[in-house]
């Protein structure tokens, strides 16, 4: 038990979720907004049996990769949690977090771990944001709070959007509402800036990749992983509005492609984009879809689930179908590592041999702890 609530610690590395990790008297301490190597005076804010959370009182000696955040509100805004760390160190931490997490869940798994792919832009990369407005304040929620941090710029957002902040603020202020208003601003496929309110009835765009500069490489790499086989069927699970579906449809000219997506708006957009007879776009939950799908050993399955990952049922159904190749695109290393564990356990039980042939982290969200990963699995 740590008795004094203020202690001196040294940050070893960063954790999933973004906080720095330090050890003190057998206790693991998580410190938001820390940088690796920081020597800090911290105050414990939560203390459990095996771990505690703390906030920084004073930076006694900054770690080698600590810097002044380029955005003046970075340390209070709920958006970026790694701006106090150089980009080079952010990448290094993400690369090792993905590797460590997969290894922790799957200690005996061997795989080729390729170097993390850098984002072409580390600032001005976001093409969709959700600002808030209340009582004259336009901005984002503060960290762990519903207070609004006022902004006139957001350095991770594309300039086409930030230039419209005065117009959007005036537009929303004219509504004369006392309520908290949630907005969405984005750059459309036609390169136009669009904005509007998000309400219970209209939740906005739904999902889209927010870093279009890095998305190009993600698509290219996914197609490279898919390789030159002639697949009997191709499945794009958690397809959104077709980010991977259409490049797959274009590359594999003789294969039927099935996209599965739960959000009706995204399905509608996907269906409207392409009327090719080889494409079937299902409005369905992936688990329900897997109950009736027939996957064969000549198929390709790409899945790109939300942060919660897939499920044991889905990974088991994939293992049972024994597709020639699986490409798993993940936005959370823990759910990826857990789903891989389920997949390999079930493959083994069913006597199917698979290899995790490639894993690669992608920097899609610089200045935050979020990381994208591609994992390729093939029949051995
Ligand atoms: C990470 S996004 C990927 C979307 C798309 N692959 C892309 O790159 O734009 C995950 C998608 O899964 C959808 N989704 C979430 N839960 C789902 C479920 N249970 N079944 C089907 N789709 C789901 C979300 O609406 C979202 O579009």
Short mmCIF file of C-alpha atoms and ligand atoms in Angstrom, two decimals:
data_model
loop_
_atom_site.label_atom_id
_atom_site.label_comp_id
_atom_site.label_asym_id
_atom_site.label_seq_id
_atom_site.Cartn_x
_atom_site.Cartn_y
_atom_site.Cartn_z
CA UNK A 1 0.00 0.00 0.00
CA UNK A 2 1.32 3.47 -0.88
CA UNK A 3 0.54 5.70 2.09
CA UNK A 4 1.44 9.22 1.02
CA UNK A 5 -0.82 10.42 -1.78
CA UNK A 6 2.08 12.36 -3.40
CA UNK A 7 5.00 10.29 -4.60
CA UNK A 8 7.99 10.48 -6.93
CA UNK A 9 8.00 8.03 -9.82
CA UNK A 10 9.73 7.38 -13.15
CA UNK A 11 7.69 6.46 -16.23
CA UNK A 12 8.89 3.24 -17.86
CA UNK A 13 6.69 3.17 -20.95
CA UNK A 14 3.18 3.89 -22.17
CA UNK A 15 0.15 1.65 -21.80
CA UNK A 16 -2.84 0.80 -23.99
CA UNK A 17 -5.19 3.71 -23.32
CA UNK A 18 -2.27 6.14 -23.47
CA UNK A 19 -1.21 6.59 -19.83
CA UNK A 20 2.40 6.29 -18.69
CA UNK A 21 3.30 3.30 -16.48
CA UNK A 22 5.47 3.46 -13.39
CA UNK A 23 6.09 1.03 -10.53
CA UNK A 24 6.23 2.02 -6.87
CA UNK A 25 6.23 -0.31 -3.84
CA UNK A 26 4.88 -3.20 -5.91
CA UNK A 27 2.09 -1.06 -7.29
CA UNK A 28 1.61 -0.32 -11.00
CA UNK A 29 0.71 3.34 -11.45
CA UNK A 30 -0.96 4.75 -14.55
CA UNK A 31 -0.31 8.43 -15.24
CA UNK A 32 -2.19 10.24 -18.02
CA UNK A 33 -0.22 12.79 -20.11
CA UNK A 34 3.14 11.33 -19.11
CA UNK A 35 6.08 10.67 -21.45
CA UNK A 36 8.50 7.72 -21.30
CA UNK A 37 11.44 8.43 -18.97
CA UNK A 38 9.64 11.30 -17.17
CA UNK A 39 10.55 11.70 -13.50
CA UNK A 40 7.40 13.01 -11.88
CA UNK A 41 5.84 14.07 -8.64
CA UNK A 42 2.34 12.63 -8.85
CA UNK A 43 -0.75 12.48 -6.70
CA UNK A 44 -2.73 9.25 -6.52
CA UNK A 45 -6.30 9.73 -7.71
CA UNK A 46 -7.47 6.10 -7.52
CA UNK A 47 -5.93 3.24 -5.62
CA UNK A 48 -6.92 -0.41 -6.12
CA UNK A 49 -5.28 -3.61 -4.87
CA UNK A 50 -2.77 -3.99 -7.73
CA UNK A 51 -2.75 -0.67 -9.47
CA UNK A 52 -3.34 3.02 -9.00
CA UNK A 53 -4.00 6.05 -11.14
CA UNK A 54 -2.26 9.34 -10.58
CA UNK A 55 -2.08 12.84 -11.94
CA UNK A 56 1.05 14.85 -12.53
CA UNK A 57 1.79 17.52 -9.90
CA UNK A 58 5.24 18.41 -11.20
CA UNK A 59 7.58 17.26 -13.93
CA UNK A 60 10.83 16.83 -11.97
CA UNK A 61 12.88 15.75 -15.00
CA UNK A 62 11.31 15.42 -18.44
CA UNK A 63 11.87 12.18 -20.37
CA UNK A 64 14.00 12.47 -23.55
CA UNK A 65 10.94 12.46 -25.85
CA UNK A 66 8.84 14.97 -23.91
CA UNK A 67 8.05 18.21 -25.74
CA UNK A 68 5.79 21.23 -25.40
CA UNK A 69 2.50 20.18 -27.10
CA UNK A 70 2.11 22.14 -30.37
CA UNK A 71 -1.60 22.73 -29.62
CA UNK A 72 -2.17 25.22 -26.76
CA UNK A 73 -5.14 23.24 -25.35
CA UNK A 74 -3.67 19.75 -25.82
CA UNK A 75 -3.27 19.05 -22.09
CA UNK A 76 -6.89 19.86 -21.25
CA UNK A 77 -8.76 18.88 -24.44
CA UNK A 78 -10.14 15.33 -24.52
CA UNK A 79 -8.96 14.84 -28.12
CA UNK A 80 -5.18 14.24 -28.21
CA UNK A 81 -3.45 12.48 -25.32
CA UNK A 82 0.06 12.11 -26.78
CA UNK A 83 0.92 15.61 -28.05
CA UNK A 84 3.48 15.96 -25.25
CA UNK A 85 5.53 13.18 -26.89
CA UNK A 86 7.57 13.46 -30.10
CA UNK A 87 6.11 11.67 -33.12
CA UNK A 88 9.11 9.36 -33.34
CA UNK A 89 8.50 8.14 -29.78
CA UNK A 90 4.73 7.86 -30.35
CA UNK A 91 5.49 5.47 -33.23
CA UNK A 92 8.02 3.49 -31.22
CA UNK A 93 5.53 3.05 -28.37
CA UNK A 94 2.72 1.97 -30.70
CA UNK A 95 4.93 -0.52 -32.49
CA UNK A 96 5.91 -2.17 -29.22
CA UNK A 97 2.38 -2.00 -27.70
CA UNK A 98 0.93 -3.97 -30.62
CA UNK A 99 3.70 -6.58 -30.45
CA UNK A 100 3.56 -6.94 -26.64
CA UNK A 101 -0.23 -7.23 -26.61
CA UNK A 102 -0.36 -9.96 -29.26
CA UNK A 103 2.45 -11.85 -27.47
CA UNK A 104 0.74 -11.52 -24.08
CA UNK A 105 -2.43 -13.21 -25.35
CA UNK A 106 -0.60 -15.62 -27.67
CA UNK A 107 2.83 -16.38 -26.14
CA UNK A 108 3.68 -19.23 -28.51
CA UNK A 109 2.56 -17.55 -31.73
CA UNK A 110 5.34 -16.90 -34.26
CA UNK A 111 4.84 -14.20 -36.85
CA UNK A 112 6.60 -11.73 -39.09
CA UNK A 113 6.27 -8.34 -37.44
CA UNK A 114 6.90 -5.59 -39.98
CA UNK A 115 7.92 -2.04 -39.00
CA UNK A 116 5.06 0.39 -38.26
CA UNK A 117 3.89 2.43 -41.25
CA UNK A 118 4.16 6.15 -40.64
CA UNK A 119 1.29 8.47 -41.49
CA UNK A 120 2.10 10.87 -44.37
CA UNK A 121 0.78 13.65 -42.09
CA UNK A 122 1.17 13.93 -38.32
CA UNK A 123 -0.98 17.09 -38.13
CA UNK A 124 -3.84 18.28 -40.36
CA UNK A 125 -4.88 14.70 -41.13
CA UNK A 126 -8.45 14.44 -39.70
CA UNK A 127 -11.24 14.89 -42.24
CA UNK A 128 -14.14 14.38 -39.83
CA UNK A 129 -14.63 15.88 -36.36
CA UNK A 130 -17.46 16.24 -33.84
CA UNK A 131 -17.27 19.63 -32.07
CA UNK A 132 -19.71 20.66 -29.34
CA UNK A 133 -21.51 23.93 -28.60
CA UNK A 134 -23.12 25.26 -25.43
CA UNK A 135 -23.77 28.76 -24.06
CA UNK A 136 -21.56 30.45 -26.64
CA UNK A 137 -18.67 27.99 -26.30
CA UNK A 138 -17.56 26.08 -29.40
CA UNK A 139 -14.97 23.33 -28.98
CA UNK A 140 -14.38 19.81 -27.73
CA UNK A 141 -15.11 18.12 -24.42
CA UNK A 142 -12.29 18.48 -21.88
CA UNK A 143 -10.55 15.27 -20.81
CA UNK A 144 -12.92 13.07 -18.73
CA UNK A 145 -15.50 15.84 -18.61
CA UNK A 146 -18.45 17.39 -20.44
CA UNK A 147 -17.04 20.90 -20.00
CA UNK A 148 -16.29 22.48 -23.37
CA UNK A 149 -12.71 23.52 -24.14
CA UNK A 150 -13.05 26.46 -26.52
CA UNK A 151 -11.03 26.27 -29.73
CA UNK A 152 -10.32 28.47 -32.70
CA UNK A 153 -8.16 25.84 -34.40
CA UNK A 154 -7.46 22.11 -34.10
CA UNK A 155 -4.00 21.26 -35.48
CA UNK A 156 -4.81 17.60 -36.20
CA UNK A 157 -7.79 18.59 -38.37
CA UNK A 158 -7.56 19.42 -42.07
CA UNK A 159 -7.49 23.17 -42.72
CA UNK A 160 -10.52 23.04 -45.03
CA UNK A 161 -12.52 22.23 -41.87
CA UNK A 162 -10.80 24.48 -39.34
CA UNK A 163 -11.19 27.50 -41.66
CA UNK A 164 -14.95 27.00 -41.37
CA UNK A 165 -14.97 27.17 -37.55
CA UNK A 166 -16.18 30.84 -37.41
CA UNK A 167 -18.99 30.08 -39.89
CA UNK A 168 -20.06 26.94 -38.04
CA UNK A 169 -19.93 28.66 -34.66
CA UNK A 170 -22.15 31.48 -35.94
CA UNK A 171 -24.54 28.94 -37.55
CA UNK A 172 -24.95 26.94 -34.36
CA UNK A 173 -25.15 30.06 -32.11
CA UNK A 174 -28.04 31.33 -34.23
CA UNK A 175 -30.08 28.34 -33.06
CA UNK A 176 -30.35 30.07 -29.66
CA UNK A 177 -30.49 26.75 -27.88
CA UNK A 178 -29.75 26.29 -24.19
CA UNK A 179 -28.92 22.62 -24.76
CA UNK A 180 -25.58 21.05 -25.43
CA UNK A 181 -25.42 20.75 -29.22
CA UNK A 182 -23.28 18.10 -30.91
CA UNK A 183 -22.03 18.78 -34.40
CA UNK A 184 -20.27 16.90 -37.12
CA UNK A 185 -18.02 18.49 -39.73
CA UNK A 186 -16.43 16.51 -42.54
CA UNK A 187 -14.95 16.67 -46.01
CA UNK A 188 -17.20 14.83 -48.43
CA UNK A 189 -16.10 12.53 -51.28
CA UNK A 190 -16.70 15.56 -53.54
CA UNK A 191 -14.14 17.52 -51.44
CA UNK A 192 -16.85 19.75 -49.99
CA UNK A 193 -17.00 20.79 -46.34
CA UNK A 194 -20.28 19.65 -44.81
CA UNK A 195 -21.60 20.21 -41.32
CA UNK A 196 -24.73 19.63 -39.28
CA UNK A 197 -26.11 18.64 -35.91
CA UNK A 198 -25.95 15.11 -34.54
CA UNK A 199 -29.20 14.19 -32.85
CA UNK A 200 -30.85 11.06 -31.46
CA UNK A 201 -32.65 10.71 -34.80
CA UNK A 202 -29.63 11.49 -36.99
CA UNK A 203 -26.24 10.24 -35.85
CA UNK A 204 -24.34 11.84 -38.72
CA UNK A 205 -22.01 10.11 -41.17
CA UNK A 206 -21.57 6.87 -39.25
CA UNK A 207 -18.13 5.36 -39.74
CA UNK A 208 -15.52 6.64 -42.20
CA UNK A 209 -11.72 6.46 -42.12
CA UNK A 210 -10.65 9.85 -40.73
CA UNK A 211 -7.07 9.87 -42.07
CA UNK A 212 -7.48 9.64 -45.85
CA UNK A 213 -3.74 10.17 -46.40
CA UNK A 214 -2.83 6.99 -44.50
CA UNK A 215 -5.94 5.10 -45.63
CA UNK A 216 -4.38 4.82 -49.11
CA UNK A 217 -1.50 2.79 -47.72
CA UNK A 218 -3.84 0.72 -45.57
CA UNK A 219 -5.84 -0.22 -48.69
CA UNK A 220 -2.70 -0.92 -50.70
CA UNK A 221 -1.32 -3.13 -47.94
CA UNK A 222 -4.61 -5.00 -47.51
CA UNK A 223 -4.65 -5.79 -51.25
CA UNK A 224 -1.00 -6.82 -51.12
CA UNK A 225 -1.83 -9.19 -48.23
CA UNK A 226 -4.76 -10.58 -50.23
CA UNK A 227 -2.20 -11.53 -52.93
CA UNK A 228 -2.80 -13.02 -56.37
CA UNK A 229 -5.02 -16.01 -55.63
CA UNK A 230 -8.21 -16.58 -57.53
CA UNK A 231 -10.73 -16.60 -54.72
CA UNK A 232 -14.03 -18.44 -55.04
CA UNK A 233 -15.70 -15.86 -52.79
CA UNK A 234 -14.56 -12.71 -51.01
CA UNK A 235 -16.15 -11.46 -47.77
CA UNK A 236 -15.73 -7.95 -46.39
CA UNK A 237 -17.09 -8.08 -42.83
CA UNK A 238 -17.79 -4.79 -41.01
CA UNK A 239 -17.64 -3.18 -44.45
CA UNK A 240 -18.82 0.36 -43.62
CA UNK A 241 -19.61 2.09 -46.91
CA UNK A 242 -17.15 -0.08 -48.84
CA UNK A 243 -13.65 1.27 -48.13
CA UNK A 244 -12.17 -2.22 -48.70
CA UNK A 245 -15.12 -3.68 -50.64
CA UNK A 246 -14.62 -1.67 -53.82
CA UNK A 247 -10.84 -2.08 -54.13
CA UNK A 248 -11.39 -5.86 -53.64
CA UNK A 249 -14.14 -5.88 -56.26
CA UNK A 250 -11.82 -4.07 -58.70
CA UNK A 251 -8.81 -6.28 -58.11
CA UNK A 252 -10.51 -9.69 -58.16
CA UNK A 253 -12.55 -9.36 -61.34
CA UNK A 254 -13.90 -12.93 -61.28
CA UNK A 255 -14.83 -13.28 -57.63
CA UNK A 256 -18.19 -12.49 -56.06
CA UNK A 257 -17.78 -10.06 -53.17
CA UNK A 258 -20.07 -9.98 -50.12
CA UNK A 259 -20.05 -6.93 -47.85
CA UNK A 260 -21.67 -7.10 -44.40
CA UNK A 261 -22.49 -3.96 -42.39
CA UNK A 262 -24.91 -3.13 -39.57
CA UNK A 263 -25.42 0.62 -40.14
CA UNK A 264 -28.25 1.14 -42.70
CA UNK A 265 -26.89 4.53 -43.78
CA UNK A 266 -23.50 3.03 -44.67
CA UNK A 267 -25.12 0.10 -46.48
CA UNK A 268 -27.23 2.51 -48.50
CA UNK A 269 -24.14 4.53 -49.42
CA UNK A 270 -22.23 1.38 -50.36
CA UNK A 271 -25.09 0.02 -52.46
CA UNK A 272 -25.46 3.37 -54.24
CA UNK A 273 -21.78 3.43 -55.20
CA UNK A 274 -21.69 0.28 -57.23
CA UNK A 275 -24.33 -1.82 -58.92
CA UNK A 276 -21.93 -4.58 -60.04
CA UNK A 277 -23.76 -7.92 -60.10
CA UNK A 278 -20.80 -9.58 -58.36
CA UNK A 279 -21.42 -7.45 -55.27
CA UNK A 280 -23.90 -8.31 -52.53
CA UNK A 281 -24.24 -5.77 -49.72
CA UNK A 282 -25.90 -7.21 -46.61
CA UNK A 283 -27.45 -5.09 -43.88
CA UNK A 284 -26.67 -7.46 -41.03
CA UNK A 285 -24.89 -8.04 -37.79
CA UNK A 286 -21.75 -10.05 -38.62
CA UNK A 287 -22.51 -12.75 -36.05
CA UNK A 288 -26.00 -13.35 -37.49
CA UNK A 289 -24.50 -13.36 -40.98
CA UNK A 290 -21.92 -16.00 -39.99
CA UNK A 291 -24.73 -18.30 -38.84
CA UNK A 292 -25.97 -18.62 -42.41
CA UNK A 293 -22.77 -18.00 -44.43
CA UNK A 294 -20.98 -20.80 -46.23
CA UNK A 295 -17.27 -20.10 -46.24
CA UNK A 296 -15.03 -22.42 -48.26
CA UNK A 297 -11.31 -23.15 -48.29
CA UNK A 298 -10.89 -21.11 -51.49
CA UNK A 299 -12.22 -17.88 -49.98
CA UNK A 300 -10.78 -14.61 -48.72
CA UNK A 301 -12.26 -13.01 -45.60
CA UNK A 302 -11.37 -9.45 -44.64
CA UNK A 303 -12.75 -8.19 -41.34
CA UNK A 304 -12.45 -4.68 -39.91
CA UNK A 305 -14.45 -4.65 -36.67
CA UNK A 306 -14.95 -1.70 -34.31
CA UNK A 307 -12.79 -1.33 -31.18
CA UNK A 308 -14.63 -4.12 -29.35
CA UNK A 309 -13.36 -6.57 -31.97
CA UNK A 310 -15.31 -9.57 -33.31
CA UNK A 311 -16.42 -12.38 -30.94
CA UNK A 312 -15.51 -15.92 -30.07
CA UNK A 313 -18.47 -17.13 -32.15
CA UNK A 314 -17.21 -15.25 -35.22
CA UNK A 315 -13.59 -16.40 -34.80
CA UNK A 316 -14.79 -19.97 -34.30
CA UNK A 317 -16.99 -19.77 -37.43
CA UNK A 318 -14.01 -18.43 -39.38
CA UNK A 319 -11.80 -21.24 -38.12
CA UNK A 320 -14.50 -23.78 -39.08
CA UNK A 321 -14.93 -22.31 -42.58
CA UNK A 322 -11.14 -22.57 -43.11
CA UNK A 323 -10.84 -19.79 -45.72
CA UNK A 324 -7.60 -19.66 -47.69
CA UNK A 325 -6.77 -16.28 -46.23
CA UNK A 326 -8.03 -13.93 -43.52
CA UNK A 327 -7.06 -10.27 -43.29
CA UNK A 328 -7.94 -8.75 -39.94
CA UNK A 329 -7.82 -4.94 -39.77
CA UNK A 330 -7.94 -3.81 -36.16
CA UNK A 331 -8.26 -0.48 -34.36
CA UNK A 332 -7.59 -1.95 -30.91
CA UNK A 333 -4.63 -4.23 -30.13
CA UNK A 334 -6.36 -5.93 -27.16
CA UNK A 335 -9.42 -7.09 -29.10
CA UNK A 336 -7.17 -8.15 -31.99
CA UNK A 337 -4.93 -10.20 -29.67
CA UNK A 338 -7.96 -11.79 -27.97
CA UNK A 339 -9.66 -12.62 -31.31
CA UNK A 340 -6.42 -14.18 -32.62
CA UNK A 341 -6.25 -16.31 -29.47
CA UNK A 342 -9.81 -17.54 -30.02
CA UNK A 343 -9.09 -18.17 -33.69
CA UNK A 344 -5.96 -20.26 -33.06
CA UNK A 345 -7.58 -22.21 -30.21
CA UNK A 346 -10.52 -23.13 -32.41
CA UNK A 347 -8.36 -23.91 -35.48
CA UNK A 348 -6.34 -26.28 -33.36
CA UNK A 349 -9.43 -27.99 -31.92
CA UNK A 350 -10.79 -28.42 -35.45
CA UNK A 351 -7.45 -29.72 -36.75
CA UNK A 352 -6.97 -26.76 -39.13
CA UNK A 353 -3.45 -25.39 -39.40
CA UNK A 354 -3.06 -21.65 -39.83
CA UNK A 355 -0.12 -19.32 -39.79
CA UNK A 356 -0.11 -15.68 -38.72
CA UNK A 357 1.97 -14.71 -41.71
CA UNK A 358 2.21 -10.96 -41.19
CA UNK A 359 1.40 -8.30 -38.63
CA UNK A 360 1.96 -4.59 -39.18
CA UNK A 361 0.94 -1.55 -37.15
CA UNK A 362 -0.26 1.57 -38.97
CA UNK A 363 -0.08 5.11 -37.65
CA UNK A 364 -3.60 6.34 -38.51
CA UNK A 365 -4.12 8.67 -35.53
CA UNK A 366 -0.95 10.65 -34.72
CA UNK A 367 -0.95 12.60 -31.41
CA UNK A 368 -3.22 9.99 -29.82
CA UNK A 369 -2.61 6.50 -28.43
CA UNK A 370 -4.87 4.89 -31.06
CA UNK A 371 -3.24 2.49 -33.48
CA UNK A 372 -4.44 0.47 -36.47
CA UNK A 373 -3.03 -3.00 -37.22
CA UNK A 374 -3.21 -5.41 -40.15
CA UNK A 375 -2.90 -9.12 -39.44
CA UNK A 376 -2.76 -11.69 -42.23
CA UNK A 377 -3.61 -15.33 -41.56
CA UNK A 378 -3.16 -18.11 -44.08
CA UNK A 379 -3.70 -21.84 -44.20
CA UNK A 380 -0.38 -23.55 -43.53
C1 LIG B 1 -13.83 0.05 -38.04
S1 LIG B 1 -15.27 0.32 -38.96
C2 LIG B 1 -14.75 -0.26 -40.53
C3 LIG B 1 -15.57 0.18 -41.72
C4 LIG B 1 -14.92 -0.03 -43.09
N1 LIG B 1 -14.25 -1.28 -43.20
C5 LIG B 1 -13.97 1.12 -43.42
O1 LIG B 1 -12.76 0.91 -43.53
O2 LIG B 1 -14.47 2.24 -43.61
C6 LIG B 1 -16.32 -0.89 -38.35
C7 LIG B 1 -17.69 -0.97 -39.00
O3 LIG B 1 -18.41 -2.06 -38.41
C8 LIG B 1 -19.77 -1.69 -38.30
N2 LIG B 1 -20.31 -2.60 -37.25
C9 LIG B 1 -20.21 -2.46 -35.91
N3 LIG B 1 -20.73 -3.54 -35.29
C10 LIG B 1 -21.16 -4.38 -36.26
C11 LIG B 1 -21.78 -5.65 -36.26
N4 LIG B 1 -22.05 -6.27 -35.11
N5 LIG B 1 -22.08 -6.23 -37.45
C12 LIG B 1 -21.80 -5.58 -38.61
N6 LIG B 1 -21.21 -4.37 -38.69
C13 LIG B 1 -20.90 -3.78 -37.53
C14 LIG B 1 -19.75 -0.23 -37.96
O4 LIG B 1 -20.97 0.40 -38.33
C15 LIG B 1 -18.56 0.26 -38.82
O5 LIG B 1 -19.01 0.68 -40.09
#
